[in-house]
Coordinates of C-alpha atoms and ligand atoms in Angstrom, one line a residue:
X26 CA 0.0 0.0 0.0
X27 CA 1.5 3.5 -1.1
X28 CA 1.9 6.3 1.6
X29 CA -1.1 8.2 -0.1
X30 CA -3.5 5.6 0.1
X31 CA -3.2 4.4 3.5
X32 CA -3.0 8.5 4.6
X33 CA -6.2 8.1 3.2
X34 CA -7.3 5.6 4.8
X35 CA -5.6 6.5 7.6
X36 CA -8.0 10.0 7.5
X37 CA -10.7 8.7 6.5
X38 CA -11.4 7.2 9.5
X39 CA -9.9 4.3 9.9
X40 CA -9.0 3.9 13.2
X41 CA -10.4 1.0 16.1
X42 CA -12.8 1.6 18.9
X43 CA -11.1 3.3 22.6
X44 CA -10.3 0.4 24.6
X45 CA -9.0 1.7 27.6
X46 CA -7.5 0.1 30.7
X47 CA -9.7 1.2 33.9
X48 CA -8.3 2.8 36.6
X49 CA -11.1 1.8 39.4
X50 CA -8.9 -1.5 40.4
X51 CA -5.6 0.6 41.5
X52 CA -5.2 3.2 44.7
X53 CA -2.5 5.9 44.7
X54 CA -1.8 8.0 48.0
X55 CA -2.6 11.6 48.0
X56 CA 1.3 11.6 49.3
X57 CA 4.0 8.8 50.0
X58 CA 6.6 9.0 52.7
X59 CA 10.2 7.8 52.6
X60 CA 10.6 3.5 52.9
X61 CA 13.2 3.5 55.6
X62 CA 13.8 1.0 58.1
X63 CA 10.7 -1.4 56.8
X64 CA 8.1 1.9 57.2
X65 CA 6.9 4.9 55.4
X66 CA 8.3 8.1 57.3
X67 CA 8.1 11.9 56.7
X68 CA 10.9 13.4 55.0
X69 CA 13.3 15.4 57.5
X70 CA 13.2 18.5 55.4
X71 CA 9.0 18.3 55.3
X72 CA 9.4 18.9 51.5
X73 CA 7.2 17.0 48.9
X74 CA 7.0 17.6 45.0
X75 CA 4.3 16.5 42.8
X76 CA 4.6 13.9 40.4
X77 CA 2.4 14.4 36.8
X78 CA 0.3 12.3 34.4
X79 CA 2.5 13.4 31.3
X80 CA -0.8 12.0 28.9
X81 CA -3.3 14.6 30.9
X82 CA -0.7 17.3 33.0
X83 CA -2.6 16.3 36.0
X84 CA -0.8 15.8 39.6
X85 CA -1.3 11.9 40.3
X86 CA 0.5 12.2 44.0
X87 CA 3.1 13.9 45.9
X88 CA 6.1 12.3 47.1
X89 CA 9.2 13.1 49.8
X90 CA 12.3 15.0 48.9
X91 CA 15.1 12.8 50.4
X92 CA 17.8 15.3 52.0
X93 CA 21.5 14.5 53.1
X94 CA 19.7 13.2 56.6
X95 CA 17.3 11.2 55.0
X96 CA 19.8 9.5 52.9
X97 CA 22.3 9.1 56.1
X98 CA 19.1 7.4 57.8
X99 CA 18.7 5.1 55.3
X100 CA 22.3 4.1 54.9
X101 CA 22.3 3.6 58.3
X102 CA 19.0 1.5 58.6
X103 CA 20.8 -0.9 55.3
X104 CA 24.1 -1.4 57.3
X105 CA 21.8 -2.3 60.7
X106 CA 19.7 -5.0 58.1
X107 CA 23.1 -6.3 56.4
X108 CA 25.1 -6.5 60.2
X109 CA 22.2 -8.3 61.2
X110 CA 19.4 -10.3 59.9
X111 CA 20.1 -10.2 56.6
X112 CA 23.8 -11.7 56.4
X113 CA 22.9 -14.5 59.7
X114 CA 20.1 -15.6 57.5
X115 CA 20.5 -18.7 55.7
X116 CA 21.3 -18.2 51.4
X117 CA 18.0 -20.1 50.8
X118 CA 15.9 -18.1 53.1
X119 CA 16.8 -14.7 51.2
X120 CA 15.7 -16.3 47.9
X121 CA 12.2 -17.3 49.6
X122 CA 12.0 -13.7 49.6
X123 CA 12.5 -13.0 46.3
X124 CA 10.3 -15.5 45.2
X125 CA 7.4 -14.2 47.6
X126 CA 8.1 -10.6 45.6
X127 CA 7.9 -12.3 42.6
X128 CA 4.5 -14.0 43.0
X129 CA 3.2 -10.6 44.8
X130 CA 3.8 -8.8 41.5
X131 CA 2.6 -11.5 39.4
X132 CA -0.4 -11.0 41.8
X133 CA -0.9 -7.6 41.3
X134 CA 0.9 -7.1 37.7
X135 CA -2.8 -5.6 36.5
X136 CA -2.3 -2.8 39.0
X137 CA 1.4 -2.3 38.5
X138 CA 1.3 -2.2 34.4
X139 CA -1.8 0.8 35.1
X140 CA 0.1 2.9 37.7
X141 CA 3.7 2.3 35.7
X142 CA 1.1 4.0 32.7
X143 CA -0.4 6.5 34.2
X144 CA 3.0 8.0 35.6
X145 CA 5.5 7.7 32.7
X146 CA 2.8 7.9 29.5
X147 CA 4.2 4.3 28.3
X148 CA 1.4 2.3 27.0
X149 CA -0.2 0.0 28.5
X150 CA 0.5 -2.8 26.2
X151 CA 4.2 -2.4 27.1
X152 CA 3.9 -1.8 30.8
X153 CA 1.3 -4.9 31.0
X154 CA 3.6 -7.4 28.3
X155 CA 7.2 -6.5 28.8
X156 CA 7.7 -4.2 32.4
X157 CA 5.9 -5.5 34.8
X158 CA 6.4 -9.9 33.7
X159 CA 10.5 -8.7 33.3
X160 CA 10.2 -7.5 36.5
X161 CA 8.8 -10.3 38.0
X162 CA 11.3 -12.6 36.1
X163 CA 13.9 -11.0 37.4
X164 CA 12.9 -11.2 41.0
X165 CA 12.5 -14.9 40.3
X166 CA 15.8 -15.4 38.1
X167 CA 18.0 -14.2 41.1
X168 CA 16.1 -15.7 43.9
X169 CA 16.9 -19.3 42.3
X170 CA 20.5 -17.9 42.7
X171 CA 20.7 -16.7 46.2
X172 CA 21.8 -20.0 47.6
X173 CA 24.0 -21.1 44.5
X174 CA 26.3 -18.5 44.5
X175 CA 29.3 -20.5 45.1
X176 CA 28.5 -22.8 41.5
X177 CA 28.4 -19.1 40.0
X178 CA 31.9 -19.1 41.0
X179 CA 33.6 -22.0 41.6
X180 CA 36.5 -22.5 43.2
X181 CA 36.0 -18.6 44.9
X182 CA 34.6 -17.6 47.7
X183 CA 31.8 -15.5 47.0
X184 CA 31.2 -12.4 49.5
X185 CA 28.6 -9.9 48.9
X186 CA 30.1 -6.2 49.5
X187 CA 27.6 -4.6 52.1
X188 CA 25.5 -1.7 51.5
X189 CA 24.6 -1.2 47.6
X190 CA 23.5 2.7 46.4
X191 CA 21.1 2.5 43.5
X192 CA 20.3 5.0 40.9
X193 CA 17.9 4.7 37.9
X194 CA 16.2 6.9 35.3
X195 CA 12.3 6.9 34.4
X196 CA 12.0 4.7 30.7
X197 CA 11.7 1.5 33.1
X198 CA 10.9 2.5 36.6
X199 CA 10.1 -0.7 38.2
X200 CA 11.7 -2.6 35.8
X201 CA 15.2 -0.9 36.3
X202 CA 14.6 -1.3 40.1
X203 CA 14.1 -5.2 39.9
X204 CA 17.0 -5.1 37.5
X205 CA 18.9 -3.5 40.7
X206 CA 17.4 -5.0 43.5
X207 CA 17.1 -8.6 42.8
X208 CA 20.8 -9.5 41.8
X209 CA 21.9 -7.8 45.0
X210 CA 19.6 -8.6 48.0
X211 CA 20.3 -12.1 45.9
X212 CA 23.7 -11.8 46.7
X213 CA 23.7 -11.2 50.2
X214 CA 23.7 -6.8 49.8
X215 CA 21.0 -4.6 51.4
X216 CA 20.5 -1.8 49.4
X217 CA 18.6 2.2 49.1
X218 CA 17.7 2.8 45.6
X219 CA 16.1 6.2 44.4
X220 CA 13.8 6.0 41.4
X221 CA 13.8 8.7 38.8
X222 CA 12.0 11.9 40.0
X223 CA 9.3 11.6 37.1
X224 CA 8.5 8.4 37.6
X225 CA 8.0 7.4 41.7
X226 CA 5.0 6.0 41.7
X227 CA 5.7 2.1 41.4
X228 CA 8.6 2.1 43.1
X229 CA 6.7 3.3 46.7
X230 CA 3.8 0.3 45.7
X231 CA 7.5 -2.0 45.3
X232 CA 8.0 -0.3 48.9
X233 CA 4.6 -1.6 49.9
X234 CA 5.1 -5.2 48.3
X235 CA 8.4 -5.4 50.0
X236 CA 6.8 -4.8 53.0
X237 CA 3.7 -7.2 52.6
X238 CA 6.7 -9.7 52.1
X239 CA 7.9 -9.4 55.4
X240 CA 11.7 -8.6 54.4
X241 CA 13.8 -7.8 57.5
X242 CA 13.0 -4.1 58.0
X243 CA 16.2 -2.0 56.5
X244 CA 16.8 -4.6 53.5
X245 CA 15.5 -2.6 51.3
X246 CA 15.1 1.4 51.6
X247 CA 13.6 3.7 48.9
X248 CA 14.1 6.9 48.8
X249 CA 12.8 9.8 46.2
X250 CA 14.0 12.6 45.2
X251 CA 16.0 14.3 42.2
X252 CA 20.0 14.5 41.1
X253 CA 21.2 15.9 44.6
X254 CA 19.0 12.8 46.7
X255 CA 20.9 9.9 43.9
X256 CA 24.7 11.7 44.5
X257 CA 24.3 12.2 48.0
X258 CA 23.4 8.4 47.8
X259 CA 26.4 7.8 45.6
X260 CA 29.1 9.9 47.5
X261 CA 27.6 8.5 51.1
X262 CA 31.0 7.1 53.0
X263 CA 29.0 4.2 54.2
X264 CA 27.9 2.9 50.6
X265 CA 30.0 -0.2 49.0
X266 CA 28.5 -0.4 45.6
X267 CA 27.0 1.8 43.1
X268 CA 24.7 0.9 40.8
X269 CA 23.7 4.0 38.2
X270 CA 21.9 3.7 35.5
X271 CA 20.5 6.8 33.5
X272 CA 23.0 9.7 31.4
X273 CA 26.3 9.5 30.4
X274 CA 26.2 12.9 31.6
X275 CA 25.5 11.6 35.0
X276 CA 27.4 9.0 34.6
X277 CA 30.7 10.7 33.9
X278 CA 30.2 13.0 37.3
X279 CA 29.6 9.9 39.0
X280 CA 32.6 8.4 37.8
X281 CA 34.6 11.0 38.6
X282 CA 33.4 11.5 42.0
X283 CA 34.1 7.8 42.8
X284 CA 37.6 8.2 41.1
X285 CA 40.2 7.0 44.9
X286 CA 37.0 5.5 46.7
X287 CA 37.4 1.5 47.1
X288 CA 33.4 1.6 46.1
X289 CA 32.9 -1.3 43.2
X290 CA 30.5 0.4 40.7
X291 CA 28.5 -0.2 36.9
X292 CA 27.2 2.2 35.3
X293 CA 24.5 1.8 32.6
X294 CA 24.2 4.9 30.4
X295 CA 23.4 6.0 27.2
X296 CA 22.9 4.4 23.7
X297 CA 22.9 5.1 20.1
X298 CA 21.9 1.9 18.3
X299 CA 22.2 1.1 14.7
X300 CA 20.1 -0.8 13.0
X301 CA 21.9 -2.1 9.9
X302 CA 19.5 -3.8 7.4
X303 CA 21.0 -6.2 4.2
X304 CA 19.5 -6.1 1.5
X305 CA 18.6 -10.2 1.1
X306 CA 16.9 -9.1 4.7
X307 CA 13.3 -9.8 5.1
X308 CA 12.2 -6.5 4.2
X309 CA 8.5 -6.4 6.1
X310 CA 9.5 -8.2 9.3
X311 CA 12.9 -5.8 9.2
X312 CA 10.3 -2.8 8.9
X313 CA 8.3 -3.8 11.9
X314 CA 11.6 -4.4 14.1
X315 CA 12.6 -0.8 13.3
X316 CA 9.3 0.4 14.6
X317 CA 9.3 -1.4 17.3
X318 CA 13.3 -0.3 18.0
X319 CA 12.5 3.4 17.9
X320 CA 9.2 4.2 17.8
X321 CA 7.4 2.2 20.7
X322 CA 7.9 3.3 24.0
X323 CA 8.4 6.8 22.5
X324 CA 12.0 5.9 22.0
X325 CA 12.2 6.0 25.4
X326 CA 14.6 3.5 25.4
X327 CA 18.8 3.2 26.5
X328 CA 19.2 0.7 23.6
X329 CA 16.6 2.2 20.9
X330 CA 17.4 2.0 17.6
X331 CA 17.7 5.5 16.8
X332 CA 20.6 4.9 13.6
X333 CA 19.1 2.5 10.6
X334 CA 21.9 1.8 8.3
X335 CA 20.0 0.8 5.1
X336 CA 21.7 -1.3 2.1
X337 CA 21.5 0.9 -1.1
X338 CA 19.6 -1.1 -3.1
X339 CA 16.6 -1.6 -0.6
X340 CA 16.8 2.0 0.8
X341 CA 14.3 3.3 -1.1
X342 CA 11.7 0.2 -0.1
X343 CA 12.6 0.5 3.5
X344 CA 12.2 3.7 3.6
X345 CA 8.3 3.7 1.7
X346 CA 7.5 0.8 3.8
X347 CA 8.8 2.8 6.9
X348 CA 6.4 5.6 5.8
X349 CA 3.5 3.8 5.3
X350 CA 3.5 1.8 8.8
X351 CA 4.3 5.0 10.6
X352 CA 1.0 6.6 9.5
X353 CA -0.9 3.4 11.3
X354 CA 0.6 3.9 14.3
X355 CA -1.7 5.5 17.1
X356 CA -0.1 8.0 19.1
X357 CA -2.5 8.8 22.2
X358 CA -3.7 7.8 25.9
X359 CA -1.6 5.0 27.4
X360 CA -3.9 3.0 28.9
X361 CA -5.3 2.4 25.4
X362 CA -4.9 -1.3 24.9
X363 CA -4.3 0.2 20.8
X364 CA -1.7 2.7 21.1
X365 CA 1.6 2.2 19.9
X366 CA 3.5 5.5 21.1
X367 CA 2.2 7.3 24.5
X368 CA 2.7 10.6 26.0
X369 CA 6.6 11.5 26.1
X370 CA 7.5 11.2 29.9
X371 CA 8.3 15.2 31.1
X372 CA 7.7 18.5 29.5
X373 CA 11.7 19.1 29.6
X374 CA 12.1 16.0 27.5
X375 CA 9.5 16.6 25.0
X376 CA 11.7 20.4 24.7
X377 CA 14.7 18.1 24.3
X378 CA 13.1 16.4 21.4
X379 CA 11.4 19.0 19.4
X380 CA 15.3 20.9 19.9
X381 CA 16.9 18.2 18.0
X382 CA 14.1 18.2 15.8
X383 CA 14.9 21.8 14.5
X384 CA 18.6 20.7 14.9
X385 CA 18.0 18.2 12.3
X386 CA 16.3 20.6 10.0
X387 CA 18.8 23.3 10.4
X388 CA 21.4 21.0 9.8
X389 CA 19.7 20.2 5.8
X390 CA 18.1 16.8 7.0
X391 CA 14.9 16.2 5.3
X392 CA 12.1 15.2 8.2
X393 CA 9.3 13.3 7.6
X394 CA 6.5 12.6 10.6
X395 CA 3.6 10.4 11.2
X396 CA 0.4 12.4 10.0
X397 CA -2.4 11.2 12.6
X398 CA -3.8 13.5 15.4
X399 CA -2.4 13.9 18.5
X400 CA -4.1 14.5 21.7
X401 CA -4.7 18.7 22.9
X402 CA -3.7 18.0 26.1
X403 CA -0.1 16.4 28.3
X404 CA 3.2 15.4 26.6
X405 CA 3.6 14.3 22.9
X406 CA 5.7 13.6 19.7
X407 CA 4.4 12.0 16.1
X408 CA 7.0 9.4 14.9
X409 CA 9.7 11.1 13.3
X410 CA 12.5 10.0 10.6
X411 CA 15.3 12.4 9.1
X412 CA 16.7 11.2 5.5
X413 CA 19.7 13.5 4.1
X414 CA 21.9 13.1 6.7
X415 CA 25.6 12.3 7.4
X416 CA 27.8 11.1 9.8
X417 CA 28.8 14.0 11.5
X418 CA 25.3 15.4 12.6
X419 CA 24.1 15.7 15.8
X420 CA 21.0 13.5 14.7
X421 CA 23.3 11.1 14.1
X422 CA 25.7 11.3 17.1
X423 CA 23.0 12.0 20.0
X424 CA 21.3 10.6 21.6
X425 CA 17.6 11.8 21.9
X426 CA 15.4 9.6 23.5
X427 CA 12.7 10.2 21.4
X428 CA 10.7 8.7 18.7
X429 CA 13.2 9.9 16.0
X430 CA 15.0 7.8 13.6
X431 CA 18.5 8.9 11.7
X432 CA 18.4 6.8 7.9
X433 CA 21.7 6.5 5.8
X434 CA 22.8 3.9 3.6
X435 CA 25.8 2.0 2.8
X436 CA 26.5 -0.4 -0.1
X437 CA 29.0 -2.6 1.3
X438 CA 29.2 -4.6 5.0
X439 CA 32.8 -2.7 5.9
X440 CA 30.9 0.5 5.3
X441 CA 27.6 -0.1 7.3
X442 CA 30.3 -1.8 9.8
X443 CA 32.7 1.2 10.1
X444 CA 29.3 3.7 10.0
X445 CA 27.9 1.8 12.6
X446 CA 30.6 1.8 14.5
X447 CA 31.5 5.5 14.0
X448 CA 29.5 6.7 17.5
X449 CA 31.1 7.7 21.2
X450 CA 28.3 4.9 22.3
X451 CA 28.5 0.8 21.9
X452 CA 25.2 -0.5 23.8
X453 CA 23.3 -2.1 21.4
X454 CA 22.5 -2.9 17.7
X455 CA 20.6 -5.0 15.4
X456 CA 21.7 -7.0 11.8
X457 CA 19.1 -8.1 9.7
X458 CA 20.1 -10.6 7.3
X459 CA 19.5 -14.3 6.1
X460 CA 23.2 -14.8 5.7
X461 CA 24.5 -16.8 9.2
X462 CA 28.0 -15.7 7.9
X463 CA 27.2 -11.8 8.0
X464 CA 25.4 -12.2 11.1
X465 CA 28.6 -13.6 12.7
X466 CA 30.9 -11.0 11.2
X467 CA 28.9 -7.9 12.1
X468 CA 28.3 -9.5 15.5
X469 CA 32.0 -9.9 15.8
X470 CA 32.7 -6.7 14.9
X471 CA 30.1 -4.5 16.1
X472 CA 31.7 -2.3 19.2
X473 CA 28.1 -2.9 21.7
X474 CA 27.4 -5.2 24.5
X475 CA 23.9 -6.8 22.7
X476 CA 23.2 -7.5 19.1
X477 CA 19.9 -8.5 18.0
X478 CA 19.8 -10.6 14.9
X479 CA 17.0 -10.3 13.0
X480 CA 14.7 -9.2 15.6
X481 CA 15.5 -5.7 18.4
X482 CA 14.8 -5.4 21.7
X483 CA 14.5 -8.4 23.5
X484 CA 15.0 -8.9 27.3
X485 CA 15.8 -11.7 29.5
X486 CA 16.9 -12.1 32.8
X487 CA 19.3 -14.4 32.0
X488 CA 21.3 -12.7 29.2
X489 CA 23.9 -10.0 30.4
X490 CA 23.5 -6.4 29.4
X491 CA 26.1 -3.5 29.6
X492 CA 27.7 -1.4 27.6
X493 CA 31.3 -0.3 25.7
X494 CA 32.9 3.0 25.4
X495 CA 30.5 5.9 26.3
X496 CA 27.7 3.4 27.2
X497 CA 28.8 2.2 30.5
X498 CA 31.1 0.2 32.5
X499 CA 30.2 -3.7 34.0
X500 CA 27.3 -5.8 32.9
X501 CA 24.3 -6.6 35.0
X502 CA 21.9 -9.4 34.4
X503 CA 22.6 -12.9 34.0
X504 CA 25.3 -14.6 35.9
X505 CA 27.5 -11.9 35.1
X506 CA 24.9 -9.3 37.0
X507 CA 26.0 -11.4 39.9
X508 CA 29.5 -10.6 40.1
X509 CA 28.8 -7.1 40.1
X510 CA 27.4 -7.1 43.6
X511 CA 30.5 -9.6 45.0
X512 CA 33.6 -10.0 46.4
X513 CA 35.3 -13.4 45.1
X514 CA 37.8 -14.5 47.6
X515 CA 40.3 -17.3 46.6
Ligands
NAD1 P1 19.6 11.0 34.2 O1 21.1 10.6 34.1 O2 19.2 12.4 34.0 O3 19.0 10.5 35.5 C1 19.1 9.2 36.0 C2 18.9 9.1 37.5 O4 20.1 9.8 38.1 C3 17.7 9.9 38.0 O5 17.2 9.1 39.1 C4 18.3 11.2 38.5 O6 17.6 11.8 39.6 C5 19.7 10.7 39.0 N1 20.7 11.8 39.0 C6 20.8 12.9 38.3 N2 21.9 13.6 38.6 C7 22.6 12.8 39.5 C8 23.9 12.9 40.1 N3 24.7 14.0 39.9 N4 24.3 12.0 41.0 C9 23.5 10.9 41.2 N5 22.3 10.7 40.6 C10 21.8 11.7 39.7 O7 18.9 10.1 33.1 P2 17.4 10.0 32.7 O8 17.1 11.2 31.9 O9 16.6 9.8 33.9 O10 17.3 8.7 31.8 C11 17.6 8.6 30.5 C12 19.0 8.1 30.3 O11 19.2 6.8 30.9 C13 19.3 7.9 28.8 O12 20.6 8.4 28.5 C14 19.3 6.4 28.6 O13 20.1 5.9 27.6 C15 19.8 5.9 30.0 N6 19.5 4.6 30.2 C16 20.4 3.6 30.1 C17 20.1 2.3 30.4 C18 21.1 1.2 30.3 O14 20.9 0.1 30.7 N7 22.3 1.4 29.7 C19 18.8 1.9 30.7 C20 17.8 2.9 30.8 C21 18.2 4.2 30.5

């Protein structure tokens, strides 16, 4: 189907009936304390800020502003919890726990999937199908661990390293904290963990599962707040480990500010995926995994593919079948079980976006965006892809976190290879081929820590994930996630 007709069908009407996700099954608190020390308390400073429904502007809660005090507190509370029960307990006992989270977010993934939603604009479709099961897969991945840890590792003593400071950004809120938590209360660690300051919401109902679960109170502490909460968290004397994930901004001041401390640390940061796509590919299945690399989630995602490195002779039918599945794609309310991209998560990232939207314009790309409506109210971007450009724009060197896609082409594998690998970031790509032999070379050759073949954007608990150069330092998941929160004694 040509661009034209399916605009036209696209306008005319063609479009499928609301079905939204309710909202009557879920509570939020008009405010949420600090989890210290197994229970909610006020912050010490008394201050709250207001986190927003970025799909309607409207305040779904307030939560605490963690101060220096708060964060000493809860330090303190983790190294009580790690002195104590949770290091005299036996290995199997601490992965009963994680199994009883596990099966408590199972039980109540419904509710988790809508709040996860309604705070970061993701739709529900993702937050329902990928968050909230990965979640709960990871909680049960690492509790099978917990009293294994020496066939991890054999022949080394495994010792976990104390009190764990975690950091993580808003793309997968509860996701990113099981992705923290799991591996290092599995491991022996107790840990305070500070979810992004746009997206609180499901890590204080984590806070409240935690509790139903009984954990030994000071296991796990969560504390909001924004930059100056997560490095007060960072720089705190009493931390051993520090997990980041988020900028490579951020993570670069956090490296440096650990630079002479003996604290073990990974950082996950930034990404700028390529996409490279051969032209004995299968073109329509190669289309869809582009969409679904930059366009769902709003391109809210580390390892997006946000580069597509096309081979010439197909360029021209990737790119009109690019066009034509962008203008079905429904941009609207989240918990529409039909939309494809929700609301973008902040105001200041949407203003982010639409900069390097003119960026790309000024700098003689030729932009071309999904035509369908977009909601008058909260936080939005239509699906955007730039032709025209070169290696050396910022398009192409950036990364945006939006729903914006970079397109060049190459005619041979060393140039897509040596394009591909022309960015300051190495954290993921994809190769679509039916060649086994290509796939192995670009694989080989590709400077990132994942590579899909023939398919993007698929997460397991099992599988490492990390990045190289710009895009982080250690790997967490997997066994390899293990060793990140342990000393291995000979
Ligand atoms: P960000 O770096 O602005 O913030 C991440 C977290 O760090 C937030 O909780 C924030 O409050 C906190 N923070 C900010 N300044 C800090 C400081 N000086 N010290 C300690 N903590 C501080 O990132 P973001 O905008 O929330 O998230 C988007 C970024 O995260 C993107 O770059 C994306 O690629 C990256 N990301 C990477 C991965 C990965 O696994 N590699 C996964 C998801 C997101």
């Amino acid at each position: 189907m040509s661009t034209e007709s399916t605009k036209l069908a696209f306008n005319d009407g063609w479009q499928y009936a609301p079905a939204p996700e309710s909202t009557d099954h879920i509570s939020i608190d008009e405010q949420y304390g600090l989890f210290i020390g197994g229970e909610f308390v006020a912050p010490e400073s008394g201050r709250y800020f207001e986190t927003v429904n970025p799909a309607t502007e409207q305040t779904l809660s307030s939560v605490s502003l963690a101060s220096a005090a708060d964060v000493d507190l809860a330090v303190k509370a983790a190294r009580k919890a790690y002195n104590g029960a949770w290091s005299k307990m036996a290995a199997a006992d601490r992965g009963k726990y994680l199994f009883r989270i596990a099966r408590i977010l199972q039980e109540r993934a419904r509710e988790f999937a809508t709040i996860e939603s309604l705070d970061g604009g993701k739709p529900i479709r993702e937050s329902r199908d990928i968050d909230i099961p990965l979640a709960a897969a990871h909680f049960f991945y690492y509790a099978g661990w917990a009293d294994k840890l020496e066939y991890a590792f054999p022949g080394r003593r495994p010792v976990p390293l104390g009190v764990a400071g975690q950091v993580i950004p808003w793309n997968f809120p509860l996701l990113m904290a099981a992705w923290k938590i799991a591996p290092a209360l599995a491991c022996g660690n107790t840990v305070v963990l500070k979810p992004a300051e746009t997206t609180p919401l499901t890590a204080m109902k984590l806070a409240e599962v935690i509790r139903d679960a009984e954990l030994p109170p000071g296991v796990v502490n969560i504390l909001t707040g924004a930059g100056e909460t997560g490095a007060e968290i960072v720089n705190h004397p009493d931390v051993n480990k520090v997990a980041f994930t988020g900028s490579t901004e951020v993570g670069k001041i956090i490296q440096r500010s650990l630079a002479g401390t003996d604290k073990k640390y990974t950082l996950e940061l930034g990404g700028k995926a390529a996409n490279i796509i051969f032209a004995d590919a299968a073109i329509d299945e190669a289309v869809e995994g582009i969409v679904n690399g930059i366009f769902f989630n709003q391109g809210h995602v580390c390892c997006a593919g946000s580069r597509l490195f096309v081979q010439e002779s197909v360029a021209e039918e990737v790119v009109r079948k690019l066009k034509d599945r962008m203008e079905t794609l429904i941009v609207g309310d989240p918990l529409d079980k039909n939309t494809d991209i929700g609301a973008i998560n902040s105001a200041s990232q949407l203003e982010t976006i639409q900069s390097y939207l003119k960026v790309g314009q000024d700098e003689g790309a030729e932009m071309y965006q999904g035509s369908g409506s977009l909601p008058e109210q909260g936080y939005w971007c239509r699906p955007t892809l730039f032709t025209g450009v070169s290696q050396s724009n910022r398009i192409v060197q950036e990364e945006i976190f939006g729903p914006v896609l970079a397109i060049q082409t190459f005619r041979t594998l060393e140039e897509g290879l040596t394009k591909a690998n022309n960015t300051p970031y190495g954290l993921s790509g994809g190769v679509w081929t039916d060649k086994g032999a290509k796939i192995f070379k670009m694989t080989q050759q590709i400077r990132a820590g994942v590579i899909w073949a023939n398919t993007f954007n698929k997460f397991d608990p099992t599988s490492p994930f990390g990045g190289y150069k710009e895009s982080g330092v250690g790997r967490e998941g997997g066994l390899h996630g293990l060793g990140a929160y342990l000393k291995l004694e000979t």
